[in-house]
Amino acid sequence: MNRETVVAEALDLLDEVGLDTVSTRRLAKRLGVEQPSLYYHFKTKKDLLAAMAEAAMAPHATAPLPKPGQDWRAWFLDNSRSFRHTLLMRRDGARLHAGSTPTGDLDRIRRKMAFLTASGVPEQAGQMAMLASSRYTIGCVLEEQADTDAPDPADLPDDVPALDHEAAFEAGLALILGGLDQHTDADAPAPR
């Protein structure tokens, strides 16, 4: 049993039972080991959850970085959509990720920020937009993943539309992008 196996099994357990029910006792039983043996790899459950969050974000963390000359607006939208898609891949993915620190992703974040700045986005506006988009995306996914008890759209009165989570996400994302666009130097040359 290695660290990667423990994390993979913990994520499978998360998908089966949800974040509230994941425990080191259940994980140890699933792995066929005694609970204390997990502490060889993770000193605390918090350490295990952090490793799970990092592993769950791998699809987004390995997405292509922006390239010089790429349209920053299209990239910003694609980056936020990739983040949302990755959070939705796991049951309680947003709750697992919320509050985690992307220590393994700092170089990628710096490169994304450098791309935005080179594209004419003021550094502070770019930082705030990336933070706002991240928190907005987590909040949207939290709501979407918590919406399991929502009424069936067929049971709603005719004047109450069913919520389309993706359309609502896109509308809010467009507002964030519009706000960022107002702070951008439209005359800045495209990066090469």
GROMACS .gro file of N, CA, C and O in nm, residues 11 16 32 37 51-53 55 101 103 116 121 155-156 158 164-165 167 172 179 188:
model
   84
   11LEU      N    1  -1.075   0.862  -0.265
   11LEU     CA    2  -1.161   0.933  -0.361
   11LEU      C    3  -1.275   0.844  -0.407
   11LEU      O    4  -1.388   0.892  -0.424
   16GLU      N    5  -1.866   0.721  -0.335
   16GLU     CA    6  -1.969   0.627  -0.291
   16GLU      C    7  -2.054   0.680  -0.176
   16GLU      O    8  -2.175   0.663  -0.176
   32GLY      N    9  -0.840  -0.295   0.367
   32GLY     CA   10  -0.803  -0.420   0.432
   32GLY      C   11  -0.684  -0.405   0.524
   32GLY      O   12  -0.603  -0.497   0.537
   37SER      N   13  -0.241   0.218   1.039
   37SER     CA   14  -0.146   0.210   0.928
   37SER      C   15  -0.164   0.326   0.830
   37SER      O   16  -0.070   0.360   0.757
   51ALA      N   17  -0.466   1.586   0.045
   51ALA     CA   18  -0.413   1.504  -0.063
   51ALA      C   19  -0.524   1.462  -0.159
   51ALA      O   20  -0.504   1.457  -0.281
   52MET      N   21  -0.641   1.433  -0.105
   52MET     CA   22  -0.755   1.398  -0.189
   52MET      C   23  -0.795   1.517  -0.277
   52MET      O   24  -0.823   1.501  -0.396
   53ALA      N   25  -0.798   1.637  -0.218
   53ALA     CA   26  -0.835   1.757  -0.293
   53ALA      C   27  -0.736   1.782  -0.407
   53ALA      O   28  -0.774   1.812  -0.520
   55ALA      N   29  -0.542   1.558  -0.557
   55ALA     CA   30  -0.559   1.454  -0.659
   55ALA      C   31  -0.687   1.475  -0.740
   55ALA      O   32  -0.687   1.453  -0.862
  101THR      N   33  -0.542   2.460  -0.005
  101THR     CA   34  -0.437   2.550  -0.054
  101THR      C   35  -0.366   2.482  -0.170
  101THR      O   36  -0.310   2.373  -0.153
  103THR      N   37  -0.090   2.430  -0.312
  103THR     CA   38   0.055   2.444  -0.301
  103THR      C   39   0.128   2.387  -0.421
  103THR      O   40   0.229   2.441  -0.463
  116LEU      N   41  -0.210   3.688  -1.824
  116LEU     CA   42  -0.311   3.794  -1.819
  116LEU      C   43  -0.245   3.932  -1.822
  116LEU      O   44  -0.289   4.021  -1.895
  121VAL      N   45  -0.408   4.297  -1.903
  121VAL     CA   46  -0.492   4.300  -1.783
  121VAL      C   47  -0.407   4.351  -1.667
  121VAL      O   48  -0.300   4.293  -1.640
  155ASP      N   49  -4.275   1.883  -1.156
  155ASP     CA   50  -4.361   1.912  -1.042
  155ASP      C   51  -4.370   2.061  -1.009
  155ASP      O   52  -4.445   2.100  -0.921
  156LEU      N   53  -4.293   2.143  -1.078
  156LEU     CA   54  -4.293   2.287  -1.051
  156LEU      C   55  -4.412   2.354  -1.119
  156LEU      O   56  -4.454   2.312  -1.227
  158ASP      N   57  -4.609   2.618  -1.348
  158ASP     CA   58  -4.570   2.666  -1.482
  158ASP      C   59  -4.491   2.796  -1.477
  158ASP      O   60  -4.405   2.819  -1.563
  164ASP      N   61  -3.130   2.590  -1.454
  164ASP     CA   62  -3.029   2.531  -1.540
  164ASP      C   63  -2.895   2.576  -1.485
  164ASP      O   64  -2.852   2.690  -1.503
  165HIS      N   65  -2.828   2.486  -1.412
  165HIS     CA   66  -2.704   2.522  -1.343
  165HIS      C   67  -2.596   2.571  -1.439
  165HIS      O   68  -2.524   2.666  -1.408
  167ALA      N   69  -2.632   2.711  -1.740
  167ALA     CA   70  -2.667   2.843  -1.794
  167ALA      C   71  -2.647   2.952  -1.688
  167ALA      O   72  -2.598   3.061  -1.720
  172GLY      N   73  -2.320   3.421  -1.491
  172GLY     CA   74  -2.238   3.486  -1.389
  172GLY      C   75  -2.094   3.501  -1.434
  172GLY      O   76  -2.029   3.604  -1.408
  179GLY      N   77  -1.674   4.263  -1.617
  179GLY     CA   78  -1.613   4.353  -1.520
  179GLY      C   79  -1.462   4.362  -1.538
  179GLY      O   80  -1.404   4.471  -1.532
  188ALA      N   81  -0.349   4.757  -2.542
  188ALA     CA   82  -0.227   4.679  -2.520
  188ALA      C   83  -0.205   4.584  -2.637
  188ALA      O   84  -0.299   4.523  -2.688
   0.00000   0.00000   0.00000
